[in-house]
mmCIF file of C-alpha atoms in Angstrom:
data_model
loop_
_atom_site.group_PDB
_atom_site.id
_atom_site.type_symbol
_atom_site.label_atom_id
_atom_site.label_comp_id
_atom_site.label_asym_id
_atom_site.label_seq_id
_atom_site.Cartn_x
_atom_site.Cartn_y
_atom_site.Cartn_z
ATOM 1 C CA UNK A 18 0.000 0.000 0.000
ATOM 2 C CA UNK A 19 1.502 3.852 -1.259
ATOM 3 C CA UNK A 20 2.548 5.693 1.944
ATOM 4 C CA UNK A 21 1.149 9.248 1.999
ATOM 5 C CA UNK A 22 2.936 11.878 3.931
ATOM 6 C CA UNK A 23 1.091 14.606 5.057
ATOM 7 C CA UNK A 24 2.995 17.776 6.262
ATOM 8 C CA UNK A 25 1.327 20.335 8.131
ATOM 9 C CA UNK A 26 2.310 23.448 11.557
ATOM 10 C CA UNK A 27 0.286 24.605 14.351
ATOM 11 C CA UNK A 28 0.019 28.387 13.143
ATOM 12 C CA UNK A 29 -3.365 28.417 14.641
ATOM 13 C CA UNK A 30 -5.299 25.152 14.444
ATOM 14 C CA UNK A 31 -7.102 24.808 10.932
ATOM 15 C CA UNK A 32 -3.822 23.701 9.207
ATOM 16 C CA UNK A 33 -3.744 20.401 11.248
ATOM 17 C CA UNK A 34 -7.365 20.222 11.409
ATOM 18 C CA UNK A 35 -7.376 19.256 7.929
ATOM 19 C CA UNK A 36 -4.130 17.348 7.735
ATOM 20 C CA UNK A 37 -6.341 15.133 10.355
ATOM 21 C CA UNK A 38 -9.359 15.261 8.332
ATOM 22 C CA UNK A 39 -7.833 14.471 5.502
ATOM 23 C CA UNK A 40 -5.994 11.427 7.221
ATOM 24 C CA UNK A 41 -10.033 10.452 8.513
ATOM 25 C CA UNK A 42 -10.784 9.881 5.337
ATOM 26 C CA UNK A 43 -7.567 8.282 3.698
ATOM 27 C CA UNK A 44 -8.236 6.115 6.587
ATOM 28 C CA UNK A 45 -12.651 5.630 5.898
ATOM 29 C CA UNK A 46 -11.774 4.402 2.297
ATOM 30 C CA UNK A 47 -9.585 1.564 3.761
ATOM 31 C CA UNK A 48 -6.128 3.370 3.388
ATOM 32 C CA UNK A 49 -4.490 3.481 6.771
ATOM 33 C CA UNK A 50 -0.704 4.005 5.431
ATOM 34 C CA UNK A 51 -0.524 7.674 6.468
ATOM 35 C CA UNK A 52 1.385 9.845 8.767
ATOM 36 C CA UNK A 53 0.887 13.616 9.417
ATOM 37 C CA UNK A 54 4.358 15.145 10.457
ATOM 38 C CA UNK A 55 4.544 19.057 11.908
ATOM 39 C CA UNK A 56 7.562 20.260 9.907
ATOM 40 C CA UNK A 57 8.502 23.627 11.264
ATOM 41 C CA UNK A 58 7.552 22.106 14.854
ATOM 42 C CA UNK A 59 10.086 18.953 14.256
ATOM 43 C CA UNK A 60 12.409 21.692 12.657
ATOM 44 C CA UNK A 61 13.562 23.423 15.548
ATOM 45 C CA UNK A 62 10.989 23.880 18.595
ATOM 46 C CA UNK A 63 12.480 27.321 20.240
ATOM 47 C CA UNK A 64 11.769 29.028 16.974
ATOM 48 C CA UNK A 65 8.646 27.552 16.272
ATOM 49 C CA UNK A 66 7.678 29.042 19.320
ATOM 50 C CA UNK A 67 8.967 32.041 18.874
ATOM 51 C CA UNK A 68 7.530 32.705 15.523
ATOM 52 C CA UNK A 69 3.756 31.387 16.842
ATOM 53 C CA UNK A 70 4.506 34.187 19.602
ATOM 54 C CA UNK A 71 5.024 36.420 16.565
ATOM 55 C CA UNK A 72 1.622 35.479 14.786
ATOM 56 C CA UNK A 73 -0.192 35.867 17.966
ATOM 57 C CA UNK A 74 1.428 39.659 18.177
ATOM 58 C CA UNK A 75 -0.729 40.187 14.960
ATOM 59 C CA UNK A 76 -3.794 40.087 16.980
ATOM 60 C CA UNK A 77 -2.479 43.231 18.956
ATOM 61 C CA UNK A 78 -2.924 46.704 17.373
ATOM 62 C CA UNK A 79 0.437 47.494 16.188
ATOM 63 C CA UNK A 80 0.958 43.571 14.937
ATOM 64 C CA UNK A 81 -1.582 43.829 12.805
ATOM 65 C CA UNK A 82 0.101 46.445 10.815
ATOM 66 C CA UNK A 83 3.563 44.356 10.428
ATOM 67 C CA UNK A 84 1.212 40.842 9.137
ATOM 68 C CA UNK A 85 -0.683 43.552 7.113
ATOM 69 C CA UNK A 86 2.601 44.505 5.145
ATOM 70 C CA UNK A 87 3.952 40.585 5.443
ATOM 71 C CA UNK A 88 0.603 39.191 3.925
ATOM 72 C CA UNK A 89 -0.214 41.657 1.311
ATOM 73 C CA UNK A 90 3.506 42.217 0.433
ATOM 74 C CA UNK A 91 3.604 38.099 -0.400
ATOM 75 C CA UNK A 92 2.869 38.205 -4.010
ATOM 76 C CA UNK A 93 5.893 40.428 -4.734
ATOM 77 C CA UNK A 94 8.128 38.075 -2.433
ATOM 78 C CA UNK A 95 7.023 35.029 -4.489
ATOM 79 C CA UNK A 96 7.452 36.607 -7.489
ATOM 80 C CA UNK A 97 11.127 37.640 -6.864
ATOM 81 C CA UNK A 98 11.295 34.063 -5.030
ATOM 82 C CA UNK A 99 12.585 35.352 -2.481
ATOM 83 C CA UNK A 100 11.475 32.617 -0.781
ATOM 84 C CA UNK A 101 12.954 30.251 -2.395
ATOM 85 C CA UNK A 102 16.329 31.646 -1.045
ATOM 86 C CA UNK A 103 15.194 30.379 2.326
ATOM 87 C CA UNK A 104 14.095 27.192 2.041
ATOM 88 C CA UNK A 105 13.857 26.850 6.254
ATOM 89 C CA UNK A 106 12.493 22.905 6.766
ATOM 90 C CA UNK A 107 14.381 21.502 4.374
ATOM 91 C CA UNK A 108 17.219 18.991 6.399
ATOM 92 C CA UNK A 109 14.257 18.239 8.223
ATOM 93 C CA UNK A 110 12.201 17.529 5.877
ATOM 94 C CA UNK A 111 15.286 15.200 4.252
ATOM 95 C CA UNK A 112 15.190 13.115 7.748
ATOM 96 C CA UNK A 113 11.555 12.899 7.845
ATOM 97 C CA UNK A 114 11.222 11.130 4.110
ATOM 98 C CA UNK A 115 14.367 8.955 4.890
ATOM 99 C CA UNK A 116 12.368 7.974 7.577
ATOM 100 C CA UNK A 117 8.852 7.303 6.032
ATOM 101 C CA UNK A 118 9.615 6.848 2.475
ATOM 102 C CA UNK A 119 6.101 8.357 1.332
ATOM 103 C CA UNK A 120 5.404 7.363 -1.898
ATOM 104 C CA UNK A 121 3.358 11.069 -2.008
ATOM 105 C CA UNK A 122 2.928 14.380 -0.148
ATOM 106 C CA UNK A 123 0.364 16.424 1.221
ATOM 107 C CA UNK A 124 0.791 20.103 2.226
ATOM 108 C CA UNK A 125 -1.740 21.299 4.219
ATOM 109 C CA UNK A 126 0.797 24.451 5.062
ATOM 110 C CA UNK A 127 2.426 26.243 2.568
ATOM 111 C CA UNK A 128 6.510 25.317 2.323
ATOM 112 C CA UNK A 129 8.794 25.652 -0.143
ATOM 113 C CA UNK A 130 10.909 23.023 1.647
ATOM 114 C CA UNK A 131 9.226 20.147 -0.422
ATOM 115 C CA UNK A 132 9.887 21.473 -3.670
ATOM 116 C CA UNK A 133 13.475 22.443 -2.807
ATOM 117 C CA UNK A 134 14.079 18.828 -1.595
ATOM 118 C CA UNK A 135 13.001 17.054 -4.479
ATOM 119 C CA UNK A 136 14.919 19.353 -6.930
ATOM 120 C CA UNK A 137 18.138 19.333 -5.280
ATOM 121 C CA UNK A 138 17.723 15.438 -4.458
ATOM 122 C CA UNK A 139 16.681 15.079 -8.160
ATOM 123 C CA UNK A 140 13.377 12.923 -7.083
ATOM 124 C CA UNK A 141 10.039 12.644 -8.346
ATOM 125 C CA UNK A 142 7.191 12.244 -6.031
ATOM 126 C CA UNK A 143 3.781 13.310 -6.378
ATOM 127 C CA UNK A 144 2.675 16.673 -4.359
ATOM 128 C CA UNK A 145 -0.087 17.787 -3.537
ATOM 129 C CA UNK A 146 -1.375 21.350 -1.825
ATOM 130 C CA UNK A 147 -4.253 21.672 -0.033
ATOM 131 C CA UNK A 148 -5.120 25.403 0.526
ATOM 132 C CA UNK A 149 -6.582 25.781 4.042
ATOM 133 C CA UNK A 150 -8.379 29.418 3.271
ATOM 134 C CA UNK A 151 -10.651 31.105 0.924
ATOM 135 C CA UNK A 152 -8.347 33.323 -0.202
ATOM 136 C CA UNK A 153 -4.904 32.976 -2.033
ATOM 137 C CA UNK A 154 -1.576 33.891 -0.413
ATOM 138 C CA UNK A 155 0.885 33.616 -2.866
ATOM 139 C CA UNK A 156 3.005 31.134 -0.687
ATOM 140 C CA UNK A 157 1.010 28.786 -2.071
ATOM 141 C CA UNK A 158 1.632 28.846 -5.609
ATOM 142 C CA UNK A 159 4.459 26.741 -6.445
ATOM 143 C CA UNK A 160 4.406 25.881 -10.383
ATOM 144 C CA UNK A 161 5.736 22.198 -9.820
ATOM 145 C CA UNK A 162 2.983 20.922 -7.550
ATOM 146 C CA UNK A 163 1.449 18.318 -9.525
ATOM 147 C CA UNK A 164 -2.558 19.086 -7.999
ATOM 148 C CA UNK A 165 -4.136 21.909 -5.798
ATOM 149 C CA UNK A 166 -7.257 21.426 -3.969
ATOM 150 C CA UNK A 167 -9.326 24.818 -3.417
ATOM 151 C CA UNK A 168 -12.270 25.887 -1.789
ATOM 152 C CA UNK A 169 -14.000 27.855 -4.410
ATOM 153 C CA UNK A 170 -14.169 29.253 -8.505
ATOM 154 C CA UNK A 171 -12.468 32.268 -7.451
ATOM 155 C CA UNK A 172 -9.839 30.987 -5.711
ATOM 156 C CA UNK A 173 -9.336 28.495 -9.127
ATOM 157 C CA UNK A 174 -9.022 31.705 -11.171
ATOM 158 C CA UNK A 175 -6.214 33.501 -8.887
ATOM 159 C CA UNK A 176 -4.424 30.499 -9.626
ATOM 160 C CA UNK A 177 -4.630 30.498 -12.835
ATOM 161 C CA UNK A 178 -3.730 34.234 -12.816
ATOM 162 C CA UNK A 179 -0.263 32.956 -11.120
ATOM 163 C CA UNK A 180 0.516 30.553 -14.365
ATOM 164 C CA UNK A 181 -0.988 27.808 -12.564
ATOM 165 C CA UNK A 182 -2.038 25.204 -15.112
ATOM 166 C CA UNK A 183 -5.962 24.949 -14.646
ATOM 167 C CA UNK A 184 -5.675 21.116 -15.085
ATOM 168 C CA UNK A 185 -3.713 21.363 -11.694
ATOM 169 C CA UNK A 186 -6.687 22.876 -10.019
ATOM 170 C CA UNK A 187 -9.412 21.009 -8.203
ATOM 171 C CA UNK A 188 -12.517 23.120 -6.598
ATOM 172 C CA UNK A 189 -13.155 20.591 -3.655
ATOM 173 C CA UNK A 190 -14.233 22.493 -0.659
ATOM 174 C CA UNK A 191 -11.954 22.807 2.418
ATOM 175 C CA UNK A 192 -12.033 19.022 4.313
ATOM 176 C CA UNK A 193 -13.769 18.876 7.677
ATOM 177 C CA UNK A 194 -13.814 16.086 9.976
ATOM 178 C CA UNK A 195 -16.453 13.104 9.534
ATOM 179 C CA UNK A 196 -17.973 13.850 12.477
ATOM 180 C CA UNK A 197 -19.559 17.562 10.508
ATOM 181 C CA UNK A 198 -21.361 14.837 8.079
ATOM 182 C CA UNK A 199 -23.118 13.105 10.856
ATOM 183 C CA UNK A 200 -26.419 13.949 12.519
ATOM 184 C CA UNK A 201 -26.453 13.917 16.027
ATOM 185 C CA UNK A 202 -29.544 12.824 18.519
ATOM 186 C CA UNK A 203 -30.892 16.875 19.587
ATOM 187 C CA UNK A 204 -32.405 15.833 22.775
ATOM 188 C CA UNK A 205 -29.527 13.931 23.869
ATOM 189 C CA UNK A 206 -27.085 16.933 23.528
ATOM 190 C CA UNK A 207 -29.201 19.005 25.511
ATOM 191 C CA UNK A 208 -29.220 17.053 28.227
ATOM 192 C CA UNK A 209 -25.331 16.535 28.124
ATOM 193 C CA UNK A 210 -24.289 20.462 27.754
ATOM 194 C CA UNK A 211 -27.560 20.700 30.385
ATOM 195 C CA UNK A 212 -28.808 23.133 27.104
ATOM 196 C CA UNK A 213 -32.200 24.060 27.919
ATOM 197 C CA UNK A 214 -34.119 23.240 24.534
ATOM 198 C CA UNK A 215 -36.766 26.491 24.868
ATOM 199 C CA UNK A 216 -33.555 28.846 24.994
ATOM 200 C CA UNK A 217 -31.648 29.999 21.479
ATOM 201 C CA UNK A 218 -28.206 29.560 21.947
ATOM 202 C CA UNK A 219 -25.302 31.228 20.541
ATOM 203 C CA UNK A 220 -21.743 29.649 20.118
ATOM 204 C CA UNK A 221 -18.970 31.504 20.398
ATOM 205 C CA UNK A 222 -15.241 30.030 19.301
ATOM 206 C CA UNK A 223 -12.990 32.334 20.571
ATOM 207 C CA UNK A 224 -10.261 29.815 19.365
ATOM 208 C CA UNK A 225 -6.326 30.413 20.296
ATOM 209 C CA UNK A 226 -6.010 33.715 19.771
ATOM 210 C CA UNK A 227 -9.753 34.863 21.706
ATOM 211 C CA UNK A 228 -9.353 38.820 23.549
ATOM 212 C CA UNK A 229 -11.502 38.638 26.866
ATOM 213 C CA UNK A 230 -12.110 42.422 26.764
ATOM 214 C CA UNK A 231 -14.334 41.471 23.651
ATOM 215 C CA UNK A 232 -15.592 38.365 24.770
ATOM 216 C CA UNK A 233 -16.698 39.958 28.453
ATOM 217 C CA UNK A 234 -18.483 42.633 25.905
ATOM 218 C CA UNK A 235 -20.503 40.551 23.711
ATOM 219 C CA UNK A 236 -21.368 38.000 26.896
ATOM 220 C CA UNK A 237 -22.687 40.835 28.957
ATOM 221 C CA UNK A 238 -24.710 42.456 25.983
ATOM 222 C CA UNK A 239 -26.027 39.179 24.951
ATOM 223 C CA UNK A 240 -26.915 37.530 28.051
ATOM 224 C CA UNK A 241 -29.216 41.094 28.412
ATOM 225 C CA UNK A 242 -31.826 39.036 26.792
ATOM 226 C CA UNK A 243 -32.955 36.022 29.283
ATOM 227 C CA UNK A 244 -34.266 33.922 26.332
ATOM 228 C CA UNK A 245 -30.620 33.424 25.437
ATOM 229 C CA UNK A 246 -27.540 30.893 26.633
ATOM 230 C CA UNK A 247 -24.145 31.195 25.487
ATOM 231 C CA UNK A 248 -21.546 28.451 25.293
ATOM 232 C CA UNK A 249 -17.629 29.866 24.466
ATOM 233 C CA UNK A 250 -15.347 27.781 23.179
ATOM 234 C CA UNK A 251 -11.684 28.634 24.115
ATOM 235 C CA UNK A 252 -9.361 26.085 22.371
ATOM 236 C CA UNK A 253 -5.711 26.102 23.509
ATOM 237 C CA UNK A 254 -6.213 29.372 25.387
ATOM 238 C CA UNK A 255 -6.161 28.554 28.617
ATOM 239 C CA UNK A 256 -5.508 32.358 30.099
ATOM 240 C CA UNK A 257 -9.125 33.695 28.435
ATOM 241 C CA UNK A 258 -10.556 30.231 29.718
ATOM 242 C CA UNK A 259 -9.695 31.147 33.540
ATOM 243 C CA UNK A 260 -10.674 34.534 32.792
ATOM 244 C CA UNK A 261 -14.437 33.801 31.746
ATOM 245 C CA UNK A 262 -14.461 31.284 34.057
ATOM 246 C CA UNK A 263 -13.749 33.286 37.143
ATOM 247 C CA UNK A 264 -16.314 35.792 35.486
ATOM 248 C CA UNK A 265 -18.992 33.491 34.716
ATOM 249 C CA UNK A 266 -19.019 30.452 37.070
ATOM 250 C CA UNK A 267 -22.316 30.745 38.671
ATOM 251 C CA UNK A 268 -23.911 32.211 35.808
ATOM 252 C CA UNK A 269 -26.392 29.302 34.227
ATOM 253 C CA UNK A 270 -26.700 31.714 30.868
ATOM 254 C CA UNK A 271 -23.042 30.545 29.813
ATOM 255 C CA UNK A 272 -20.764 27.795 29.657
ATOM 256 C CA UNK A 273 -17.397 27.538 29.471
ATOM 257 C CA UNK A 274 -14.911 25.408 27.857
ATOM 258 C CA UNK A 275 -11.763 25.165 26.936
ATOM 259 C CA UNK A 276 -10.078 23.069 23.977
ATOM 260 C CA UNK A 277 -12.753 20.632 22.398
ATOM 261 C CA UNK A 278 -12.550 17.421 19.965
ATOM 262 C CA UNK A 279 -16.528 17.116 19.085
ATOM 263 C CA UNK A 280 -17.143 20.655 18.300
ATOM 264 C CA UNK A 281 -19.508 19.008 15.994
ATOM 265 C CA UNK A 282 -22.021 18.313 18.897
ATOM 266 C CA UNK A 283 -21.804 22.042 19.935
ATOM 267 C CA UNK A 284 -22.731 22.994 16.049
ATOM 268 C CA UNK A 285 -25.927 20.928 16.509
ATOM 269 C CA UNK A 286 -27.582 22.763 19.704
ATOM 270 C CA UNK A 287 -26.425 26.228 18.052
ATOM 271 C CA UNK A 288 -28.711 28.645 16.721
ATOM 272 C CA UNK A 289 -25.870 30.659 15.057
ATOM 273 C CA UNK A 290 -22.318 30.811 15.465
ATOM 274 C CA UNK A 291 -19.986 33.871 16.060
ATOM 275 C CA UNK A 292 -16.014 33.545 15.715
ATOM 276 C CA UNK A 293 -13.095 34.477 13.532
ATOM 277 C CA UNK A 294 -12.600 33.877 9.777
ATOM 278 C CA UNK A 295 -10.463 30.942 9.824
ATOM 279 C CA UNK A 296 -10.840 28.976 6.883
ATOM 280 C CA UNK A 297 -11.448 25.569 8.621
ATOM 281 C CA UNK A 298 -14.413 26.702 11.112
ATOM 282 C CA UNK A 299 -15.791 28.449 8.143
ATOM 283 C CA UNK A 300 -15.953 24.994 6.651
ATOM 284 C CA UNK A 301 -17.408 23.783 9.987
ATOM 285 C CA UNK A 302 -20.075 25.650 10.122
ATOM 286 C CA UNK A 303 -21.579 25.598 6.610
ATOM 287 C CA UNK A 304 -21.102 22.004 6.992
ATOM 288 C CA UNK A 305 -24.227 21.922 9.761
ATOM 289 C CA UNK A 306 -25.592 24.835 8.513
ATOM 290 C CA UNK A 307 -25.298 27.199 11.118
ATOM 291 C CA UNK A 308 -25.763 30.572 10.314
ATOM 292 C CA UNK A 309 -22.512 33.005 11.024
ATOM 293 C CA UNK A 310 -21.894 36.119 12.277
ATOM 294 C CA UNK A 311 -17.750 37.314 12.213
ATOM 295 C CA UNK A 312 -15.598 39.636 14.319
ATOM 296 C CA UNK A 313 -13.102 41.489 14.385
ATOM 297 C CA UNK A 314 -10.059 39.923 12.290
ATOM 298 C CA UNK A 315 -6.782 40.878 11.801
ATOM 299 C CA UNK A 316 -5.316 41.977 7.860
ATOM 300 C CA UNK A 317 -4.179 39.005 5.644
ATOM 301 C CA UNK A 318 -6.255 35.459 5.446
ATOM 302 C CA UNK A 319 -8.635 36.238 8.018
ATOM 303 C CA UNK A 320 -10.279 39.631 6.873
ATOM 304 C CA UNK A 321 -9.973 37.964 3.128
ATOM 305 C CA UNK A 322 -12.401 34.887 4.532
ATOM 306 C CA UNK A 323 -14.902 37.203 5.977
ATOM 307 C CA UNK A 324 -15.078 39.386 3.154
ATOM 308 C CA UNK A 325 -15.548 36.550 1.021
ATOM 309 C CA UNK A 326 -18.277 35.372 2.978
ATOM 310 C CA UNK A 327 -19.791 38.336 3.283
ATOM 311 C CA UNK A 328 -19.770 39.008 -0.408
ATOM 312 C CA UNK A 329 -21.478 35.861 -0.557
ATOM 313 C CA UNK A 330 -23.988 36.451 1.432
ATOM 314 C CA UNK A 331 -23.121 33.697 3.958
ATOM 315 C CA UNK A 332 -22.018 35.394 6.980
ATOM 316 C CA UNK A 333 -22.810 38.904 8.918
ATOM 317 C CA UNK A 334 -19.569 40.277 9.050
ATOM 318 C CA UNK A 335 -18.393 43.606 11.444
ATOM 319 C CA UNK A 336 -15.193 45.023 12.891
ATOM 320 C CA UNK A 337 -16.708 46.404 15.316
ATOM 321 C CA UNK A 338 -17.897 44.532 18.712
ATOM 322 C CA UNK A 339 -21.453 46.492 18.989
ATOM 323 C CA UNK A 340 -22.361 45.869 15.552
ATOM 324 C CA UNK A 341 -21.610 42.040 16.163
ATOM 325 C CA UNK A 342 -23.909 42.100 18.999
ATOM 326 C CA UNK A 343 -26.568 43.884 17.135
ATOM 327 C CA UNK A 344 -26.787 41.914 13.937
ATOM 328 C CA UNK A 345 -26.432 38.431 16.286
ATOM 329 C CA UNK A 346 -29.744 39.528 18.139
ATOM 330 C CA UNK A 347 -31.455 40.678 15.307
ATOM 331 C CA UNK A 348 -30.102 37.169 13.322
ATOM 332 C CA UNK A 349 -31.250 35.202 15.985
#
């Protein structure tokens, strides 16, 4: 049985989300030789840390201004391949396929490690990119990737724009887990997030990078309104977790909690969802069709999903935190 090799980093979680979904399903249609490997984590650790601490600065006021001029500045980098002249990954990446011998690669993270390994090692092995967003950045285009897998027509033709071959290009969605695909039993999950079933309830994934000034504002606005209950979902942030919780303990309007693996379940008891434009929970949620409502977001990826969606016609999207409130009530 081929070995696939799927390569992926924990820059917030939707990369790996889909390396794992992916994986679900190699796995469903009775192929079980895969391995997901975190490249840049494997790499070196101390900088991989570092440089998440650097994305996470690009939630912050001035940070945003920096990722604004990294993101948007991208297509000129990748033009000039600038990029190219750093190929950072790469003796890892040599130890890693010494070490599986993948037959095939997935990239579920844009690197130009791959592609600089297999032309300096002279090999040919079938690679594959899997772009996590709904929006390009130019990171992503590498000419020698044999397939891309997109979310949408748009993103096909920005491709295709960048001398991508259109025969390279598949419009497949952005993979979610199984579990989005399955129907859940209502009353059952009422009773087990003790959801009263007479009360709308609005999610809220605040995810790794959540602020609790914003969160505190849009709980105490929304839980105005009795006929409401709010369940926040923290992720890996375990400071805005305490925070809420020492907040909200006693209050039976919200619940708490912190880094969740059936988020589907939570989709199913939700009336509509509000979060951040990652790609991935995008997916999520127009998986169950839950109706969307977006915050805040940061310059690059983010503010390029939610204008997409709003465009669409899929999501409410507003910068500002009142406005959020507003539409949610008025949505719900």
């Amino acid at each position: 049985m081929p070995k696939i090799l799927i390569l992926t980093t924990n820059y917030g979680n939707g990369h790996v989300q889909v390396a794992k979904a992916l994986k679900e399903q190699f796995i469903l249609g009775g192929h079980s030789n895969v391995v997901i490997r975190d490249i840049y984590q494997e790499t070196n650790p101390r900088i991989h840390e570092w440089t998440k601490k650097l994305y996470l600065k690009s939630y912050t006021k001035s940070g945003r201004q920096l990722y604004r001029l990294f993101y948007y500045s991208s297509n000129t980098f990748s033009k000039r391949n600038y990029f190219l002249l750093f190929p950072y990954g790469y003796s890892k990446l040599k130890k890693i396929i010494a070490e599986e011998q993948p037959d095939a690669i997935i990239n579920t993270f844009p690197t130009f490690a791959v592609q600089y390994f297999l032309t300096k090692a002279n090999i040919t092995m079938p690679t594959y990119n899997v772009v996590t967003d709904y929006c390009l950045h130019h990171s992503w285009v590498q000419p020698s990737v044999d397939k891309y897998y997109v979310a949408t027509p748009q993103l096909k033709s920005q491709l295709i724009a960048n001398h991508i071959d259109q025969s390279k290009i598949l419009i497949t969605g952005i993979p979610v887990q199984y579990q989005f695909y399955q129907t859940n039993y209502r009353a059952f999950l009422l009773n087990k997030y003790q959801v009263k079933s007479e009360c709308k309830t609005v999610l809220i994934v605040a995810g790794a990078y959540g602020v609790s000034t914003e969160m505190k504002y849009i709980c105490e606005e929304l839980k105005k309104d009795k006929t409401l209950q709010i369940l926040i979902v923290c992720g890996k942030n375990d400071q805005l977790k305490k925070e809420l919780q020492n907040k909200y303990d006693q209050d039976n309007q919200i619940r708490i909690f912190g880094y969740v693996t059936n988020m589907a379940e939570l989709f199913d008891i939700a009336t509509c969802l509000i979060t951040k434009p990652g790609g991935v929970i995008l997916s999520e949620a127009v998986a169950k069709n839950v109706p969307i409502v977006l915050m805040g977001t940061k310059p690059g990826q983010e503010k390029e999903n939610a204008l997409f969606f709003k465009r669409s016609g899929a999501a409410i999207f507003h910068q500002r935190w009142s406005r959020v409130v507003k539409d949610t009530k008025k949505l719900l």
